Structure formats: C-alpha cells, structure tokens
Amino acid sequence: MLTYSFENRGKESLYTWLYRCMKDDILSGKLVSGEKLPSKRSFARQLGVSTLTVENAYALLQTEGYVSSLPKKGYYVADIQPAFHRSQPGAVSAPDSVAVSFGQPEEQQFFADFSSNQTRKENFPFSVWTKLIRRVMTEQGENLLKNSPGGGILPLREAIAEQLREFRDMQVSPEQIIVGAGTEYLYGLLIQLLGFDSVYAVENPGYQKIWKIYQAHGVACRYIDLDRSGMQPELLKVSGANVIHISPSHHFPTGITMPISRRHELLAWAGEEEERYIIEDDYDSEFRLSGKPVPTLQSIDQNGRVIYINTFTKSLASTIRISYMVLPASLLARYRERLDFYSCTVSNFEQYTLAAFIREGHYEKHINRMRNNCRKKRNLLLDAIARSPLSALVSISEQDAGLHFLMHVNTKLTDEELTKRAAEKGIRLTGLSYYFHGGEGQSRSAHTFVINYSNIDENRIEEAVERLYQALHFSVDEVALPC
Amino acid sequence: MLTYSFENRGKESLYTWLYRCMKDDILSGKLVSGEKLPSKRSFARQLGVSTLTVENAYALLQTEGYVSSLPKKGYYVADIQPAFHRSQPGAVSAPDSVAVSFGQPEEQQFFADFSSNQTRKENFPFSVWTKLIRRVMTEQGENLLKNSPGGGILPLREAIAEQLREFRDMQVSPEQIIVGAGTEYLYGLLIQLLGFDSVYAVENPGYQKIWKIYQAHGVACRYIDLDRSGMQPELLKVSGANVIHISPSHHFPTGITMPISRRHELLAWAGEEEERYIIEDDYDSEFRLSGKPVPTLQSIDQNGRVIYINTFTKSLASTIRISYMVLPASLLARYRERLDFYSCTVSNFEQYTLAAFIREGHYEKHINRMRNNCRKKRNLLLDAIARSPLSALVSISEQDAGLHFLMHVNTKLTDEELTKRAAEKGIRLTGLSYYFHGGEGQSRSAHTFVINYSNIDENRIEEAVERLYQALHFSVDEVALPC
C-alpha cells in the first residue's frame, strides 16, 4: 500500500512534500508507468491529511506530466522519459549528467570542471560590492526609483565611456551606449534593429549560443569558416550576408586574434554597401594576458558600421547580468525611432552600484587582480602538464589570450570517448568540435579540447592533471601516429 | 572669436568639457548651422590645450551629429533638429517636453503627474530591502555566483508558486515559472516561443508598448475592439489571429474586468484549434481595491492554452526589473527544447533578495500597505474633486480596480488643447484616446483622461485639483451640450 511519512517535511507545505515524495518514487521507478494511484479521498484518509492536500499534489504531478488522469477512472503514473536535458549556460553537459527533474538539474559534481565560466567566490569583490550597494541605497534614494532611460542611467554610461576611452582607446559618447541584461538580450535587440530580413554571418567554429539566438529569432544565418586570421572574406562575400557577428580580439574557442589587415578588409566589405554592419563582440578582451591589444574595429571604423558589444558578466560575475553595446550614429537614430520605448532591463540598484564600482577605480583593480590570478592559474596548469607524463600525449596552443587555451590530444579515440573517460575521473572537458557547425570542421578539430581554467581551484590543479593523465593514458594502439 | 574657459570643469576631462560647452552653444543657437569651426590646431593653441583634446571633442560632436566634416575643408556646425523625443516608459510626454539632448531628456517638472507609473520613495521598503540584500550577500555567498537556471533560481520560483496558490488560487509548479527582466523581455521570449508566423491579437484600446513590441519583432498584429466585457469574440474570430494578448483582471486603460462568461468564451475559442494561445497579462491584480477577484484564465483553463504573466515592477518598483510567466505543460516542453539555452536576465543577487522578501512575508505586508495607500489617495482625490467646482465639469468611472480611474471632461475642446492647458498649470494628463489604434475609437474616447494617482504626493492632491479646475474652467461656449 502506497504511503508516505510527513515527519521530515520541515517547513514545507503538506501538498508539496507529498508531491515531491511521489515524484521521487516515479523517477526512481518505485511507482511504475501505468500504475493506478489511490483515489484522492481514500489516500487522504490513509495519510491523515485533507483531500485538498492530495488534490493539490495530484494536480502538480499532472501539470508536470508525472501522472495523467482518465475521466471517471482516476489517476495513473505516466510514462516518464528523462527528456529534458539541461546544460549550464555557456557550457556543455557531460553525456551522463542527464537531468532527472524538470528545471532543476542534478548536475554531476566534478573534481575539476574545464567547461565552466562561473566566477569563483574568492574572485568576486564581495566586501566592496556590499559596501557600495549599501551606500547607493542611502545616497541615491529617490534616484533608484526614477525610471532609467532605455539605454541605462547616465552615470553608468559615462563610466563605461570613460573606461572605453582609457583602456580600448575608443572615443564614444555616453549617449551611444545601450546597457542591457546580458549580451544575449542585446543580440535580440540588435536583430530588431538590423531587421528580420537581414542575413547574419557567424564564425564557424564559434559560440553556439549566438547561433541559437539567431535561430530562435527565425533569421537567416550563415556559418563562415575561419582561417588563421579569422572569418574569411571570400566566403563571406559569397554568403549573401549583410551583417557579421565576430569576436576579433579573442575568438572563442580558437583564441585567434584577428590581425589588423583582416580588420581593414572586413571594414572595407562593410563600407561597400548600405546596411552592412559588423557586430564586434569584445567579450573577454580585459583578460588578454600578454602582447599589445589590437585596436578595436569600432575605433578604426570610418563609416559608422561597427556595433561594439562588451559585458561585465565575464569580468565581474556571470550572475550579475550587465552588458552594453555602442551604436554608431546612424543606428542610434534608428534605435531612438523604433526601440527607444523599451525599458532598460537592468535594475537601477545594480546600475548605480556598478557605476560607482567603475568610477572609484574598483573595477580596474579587480580586473588586474583577476588577470594576475588567471595568469597564475594558467602557469600552474601549464607547468603541471609539463611536469606530468601527460605532456607526452598532448600539445597546447593559444595560451596567451583570455580565459582558456586549447589542448590537442594525440589519439585515435573519439572526443566522446575521451570526454567520457575524463568524466569518469571527475574531469569535465569540452571538445573543440562542439563549437563547429557541420561535419568537416568537426572532424578536422577532433581530439582538441577547450581548457577553461578560470574557474579551477588552484589547489586542485596538480591532481586534476594527474587525473587527466589517468583518463587519457591509452593503450599503445589508441595512440595516433605522428602526422 | 570662439573661446571657452576650462576653469569650472572640476574633475571632467578637458575634451568632454569642451565637447559639452560646444554642444550647449550649438543647441542654444549661439553656434549656428553651417558655421565653420576653427581648425583643430589653431583652436587648441588658442585654448591652451593639446590638439588631441580638440580632436576628441570634435570627434564626439561629429559622432552625435552636432558637427559634420568636409574632407580637406574642416568642421561645420550641423543642422540640428530636436528630433529625439523621449518619453517615460509607460507614459506619454506632454507635447512641450521635447528633449534637447540625446538620451538624457530634460523632462518638464510637473506639480502633479497623472501619467507616471514610478514608485514613490516612501512606498519602497528601503530598510527591509537593504537588510535582506546584506543578509543574502552573507548567507548565499557562493550560490550568488552559481549560474541561475534559465527560468530563475528555484527558491524564487517556489516563492512565486506559493504566492499564486495563496492569492490567485492557481496550482502552479515552480518549474512552469520563467523569471525575466520585465514583462517586455518576456513578451519577446514568447514571440520566439509561439512563432514569428503567429498572428497576435491585442486589445484596442490597450497598452501601446505591447503593440510596439510586436511591431519591433515584425509579426502580424490585429487590433481588436472591446465591448463592456473586453475583447469581442466575433471580431477575434474573423481576425485570423491565433494568439491573444489580454489583461482580463483589469484592462488598461479602461479598467474593465472581464466577466467569467467572456473568459469561458475566449478559452473555448483557444481550445477549438491547435496552436491557439492566450497571454493573460495580470499586471496589477494585486491592487484591486474592492470586490472579489474573478478567477484567472490560467486557473480555469482545461486545455493548457493560457500563459499567465505578472510582474513585480508595478508592485515593488518599476526600476527593479523582475517579472515572470507561467507556461502550460505543452509550451514548457517547447521552451526547454528551443529556448532553454538563454541565461536568466535577472541578477542572482536580486532574485535571492526577492525570494527572501516574499518568503518572509514582507511582500504581502508591502502589498497591503500599498493597497491601503492607493485606496487612501484615490479617496482623497475623489473627495477633493467632489468638493471642487471641477465636479460640475467632469464625471468619474472605473474607480474600483487598480492604480487609476477615468475622468471624462464635459467639453468641446480637443484632448490636445486640454492636455496643453493642464500642462501650463503643472498638471500632466494622458488622454484615453492615446491608447487607441486607429481613428474611430480615438474620436469616441475623446475628452476622457486616464488618471494614474499612485504616484501623486498626498499633500498636493488638494492643490492639483484646484489647478486642474483652473485649467479646465472653460468659457461657456467651450462646454459640450449634454448628449
């Protein structure tokens, strides 16, 4: 007989507790598909709760598809498939981390996750941020409740403009800056601005989320292959695209920095016809570890065809959603005409806090600290690999820019097999092939992994490398012949 | 000779100071259209600054369109038109409040603004909110930096589900709830979910922003006239629409509450064919001042065709951007498949704070306080009108639900003229006709104003009514004959 104890439910309501117990039993297979559930009234009597409690629990289970009801027959356990596989934003789930519950995945805990873009607690400036929020709450009072202009509050836009002038050599007026809740939101806004009839060219390989956003908006998207300098102009020209979306400072995931000659080529392409635009995604340029940064396309553009985008989600925290774009004059006028009615998607409270954080020099200090931290981690990791027998199996590239490098594994095994073996040792890897659209690039890029080290615990680096070696330590016939 | 002093620039950089001085002179007409500006080098020498400073200032002015350059000729003052007219989100600007500066309108300060939806400082629970943020920063630590599921953090979704169960009698599982940065953002997400080929029916009159969002996404939009019960099913049926976007609890701006019979009619319409959906926008149901609330469409929907949307921007603060929608099971599956890759647009810090605010009962207390406050203001305002000679000129309707009522003025004057006269007395009004699409409804609704009283200073009510009387106190031949 089906029964549950309500003893350990703590503060949870009776019906959600019951719902959760039953859901667990359905997912674990204790309650099997097709099984008839007791009637609400009898079940309630037996459990010592009200009929309404059972009714609410059944209703929830039904809403979520765990049970189904037949008129005049009663409730039955539904046929459950673990269909809803969720992944972390910006990361790939290991093949075995299938979510068992809707919306709240039970992620596998990895010893070291080389896929994650999350900020580590010790890297977030908690005490300064808390102090500033408090001050903003006291000092700004009424201003916090005044509707922000659609593009963001002026003090934040001024701070960003100053920042761009100082660190990216860009002459931008605050009025050109549009602040929004993450670059994903801004991409959507740009599609509305540049039109649903535009054809968008993206980098292949590239950041999959960008592709998905264009797809979700139903616009035409062309996947343009890269050479060593980035997006290839010849392929671009025959693609029919009029907007390109690129990350010239540091391409993800290959790490390519677009040389100045290619930048001018692309700018020239944009200048050739009306309505050609370049979206310049500068998502992690703050983290460049060595060398002089190449000037942004925005700063050398003569024709007003570049939209510059950057974000604080990488440099501050992925969970504080603040990004911005810089519109050229022509698009600014169009934005005002068509999209200015939108409310800014970032809360005033966080806009004022970030403005103070930048203006008072905390942001600069924070970035320097983060950059040193990243450099240190990268060096520790590269050093550990060099000292490990793993070094005989892999080769490293693109280690100078940003938050990740590439690791090529000298093997015949598939990426799927390698990822699985690593996961078994508690290491999460993402193959470069994941970032390719279509087959050829995927096979060319096999055996190469994107090693995101910014989120790794320093103290685990040594052991992570050892585990990686254990995972990738193949039998001789699995090793690829030198080519 | 053109010259500027840099004495009072404080901490501002030389070039932005120069840019601002010149911009002011262009806007004020001191520098006139077509006037040639001094060359960079000579101007720099004369001002005692570097050529780079002048260059940067000119570049900024050019970017913003204040000056233009002719190759080998130099810089000229451009022909400036005050084209960029910004309005407050959700409100209409009075005709004379044309912005003179891009992006930062110099709004006319009104003695009483009956158009604004901003939260007043005394209505925002500053001390509780500050306390909770501080606690969340300490207690949640690491959780704050863990990427939120796309739909929002579970504690917030649980708190909202509980809230809906208790106050709206809705059985909703947390997993059905998608949290986003404002309803405007969620509308965009819904278009991606329901398709760019869908035809959307909106209420006429209605909230213009909703229309603009559909337009900005390039989707087909039908404007369906209302009768006393809301959207008319006969007109809906011949419109070809498959999605309707309505606010049945309290229609804006007419204040209509859709009776239960019409609700069932619309639900039946949705059930007749696949891919028919109803977006139920419940934006201010918390503020209902009297009477029993009618059940939501979501709670009586048998076919999983209703998407329920609500927001905290009305009930908490318009500048904290947190809203949510409740998806029916079928759309939830589609959302997971197509849109689950999106990061949540609300910062974790505010999600956790709001979750605690609701869970610990502060939200309920806050709403009760706000509701009492609104009722008090409404009564003070209605009472002041009744005691004023204004009462002979106007009639009031729809005073029981939400944050505004309608005021009909017995006159032959146009709405434009009435708005202008009120503005001259420091009173901002918005005509009901503003919310109509197309001519007929506009003329039918003439002389009626939407009186939003939630943002009015209690102590100004008496004088605001007196000023309104002064503004609307026409000569005899301006009064309309009784009809």
Short mmCIF file of N, CA, C and O in Angstrom, two decimals, chain B residues 264 267 270 296-307 328:
data_model
loop_
_atom_site.label_atom_id
_atom_site.label_comp_id
_atom_site.label_asym_id
_atom_site.label_seq_id
_atom_site.Cartn_x
_atom_site.Cartn_y
_atom_site.Cartn_z
N HIS B 264 -14.79 32.28 -20.37
CA HIS B 264 -15.05 30.94 -20.90
C HIS B 264 -15.16 30.95 -22.42
O HIS B 264 -14.70 30.04 -23.09
N LEU B 267 -11.63 31.06 -23.73
CA LEU B 267 -10.98 29.77 -23.53
C LEU B 267 -11.49 28.75 -24.55
O LEU B 267 -10.73 27.95 -25.09
N ALA B 270 -9.84 29.30 -27.79
CA ALA B 270 -8.47 28.78 -27.80
C ALA B 270 -8.46 27.27 -27.98
O ALA B 270 -7.59 26.72 -28.67
N THR B 296 -8.45 33.66 -12.43
CA THR B 296 -7.63 33.88 -13.62
C THR B 296 -8.01 32.87 -14.69
O THR B 296 -8.50 31.77 -14.40
N LEU B 297 -7.78 33.24 -15.94
CA LEU B 297 -7.99 32.31 -17.04
C LEU B 297 -7.12 31.07 -16.84
O LEU B 297 -7.55 29.94 -17.09
N GLN B 298 -5.90 31.29 -16.36
CA GLN B 298 -4.98 30.18 -16.16
C GLN B 298 -5.60 29.13 -15.24
O GLN B 298 -5.45 27.93 -15.49
N SER B 299 -6.30 29.59 -14.20
CA SER B 299 -6.80 28.64 -13.21
C SER B 299 -8.02 27.87 -13.69
O SER B 299 -8.36 26.84 -13.13
N ILE B 300 -8.70 28.36 -14.72
CA ILE B 300 -9.89 27.63 -15.20
C ILE B 300 -9.66 27.03 -16.59
O ILE B 300 -10.57 26.43 -17.17
N ASP B 301 -8.45 27.14 -17.08
CA ASP B 301 -8.12 26.61 -18.41
C ASP B 301 -7.98 25.08 -18.34
O ASP B 301 -7.21 24.56 -17.54
N GLN B 302 -8.71 24.38 -19.19
CA GLN B 302 -8.65 22.91 -19.18
C GLN B 302 -7.69 22.38 -20.24
O GLN B 302 -7.35 21.20 -20.23
N ASN B 303 -7.31 23.23 -21.18
CA ASN B 303 -6.57 22.72 -22.34
C ASN B 303 -5.10 23.12 -22.41
O ASN B 303 -4.43 22.86 -23.40
N GLY B 304 -4.61 23.77 -21.37
CA GLY B 304 -3.20 24.16 -21.38
C GLY B 304 -2.91 25.21 -22.45
O GLY B 304 -1.91 25.14 -23.15
N ARG B 305 -3.79 26.18 -22.59
CA ARG B 305 -3.61 27.20 -23.63
C ARG B 305 -3.32 28.59 -23.07
O ARG B 305 -3.25 29.54 -23.83
N VAL B 306 -3.20 28.70 -21.76
CA VAL B 306 -3.03 30.04 -21.18
C VAL B 306 -1.61 30.23 -20.67
O VAL B 306 -1.07 29.38 -19.97
N ILE B 307 -1.00 31.34 -21.05
CA ILE B 307 0.28 31.75 -20.49
C ILE B 307 -0.02 32.93 -19.56
O ILE B 307 -0.54 33.95 -20.00
N PRO B 328 2.08 26.70 -19.77
CA PRO B 328 1.38 25.41 -19.70
C PRO B 328 2.34 24.30 -20.14
O PRO B 328 3.36 24.57 -20.79
#
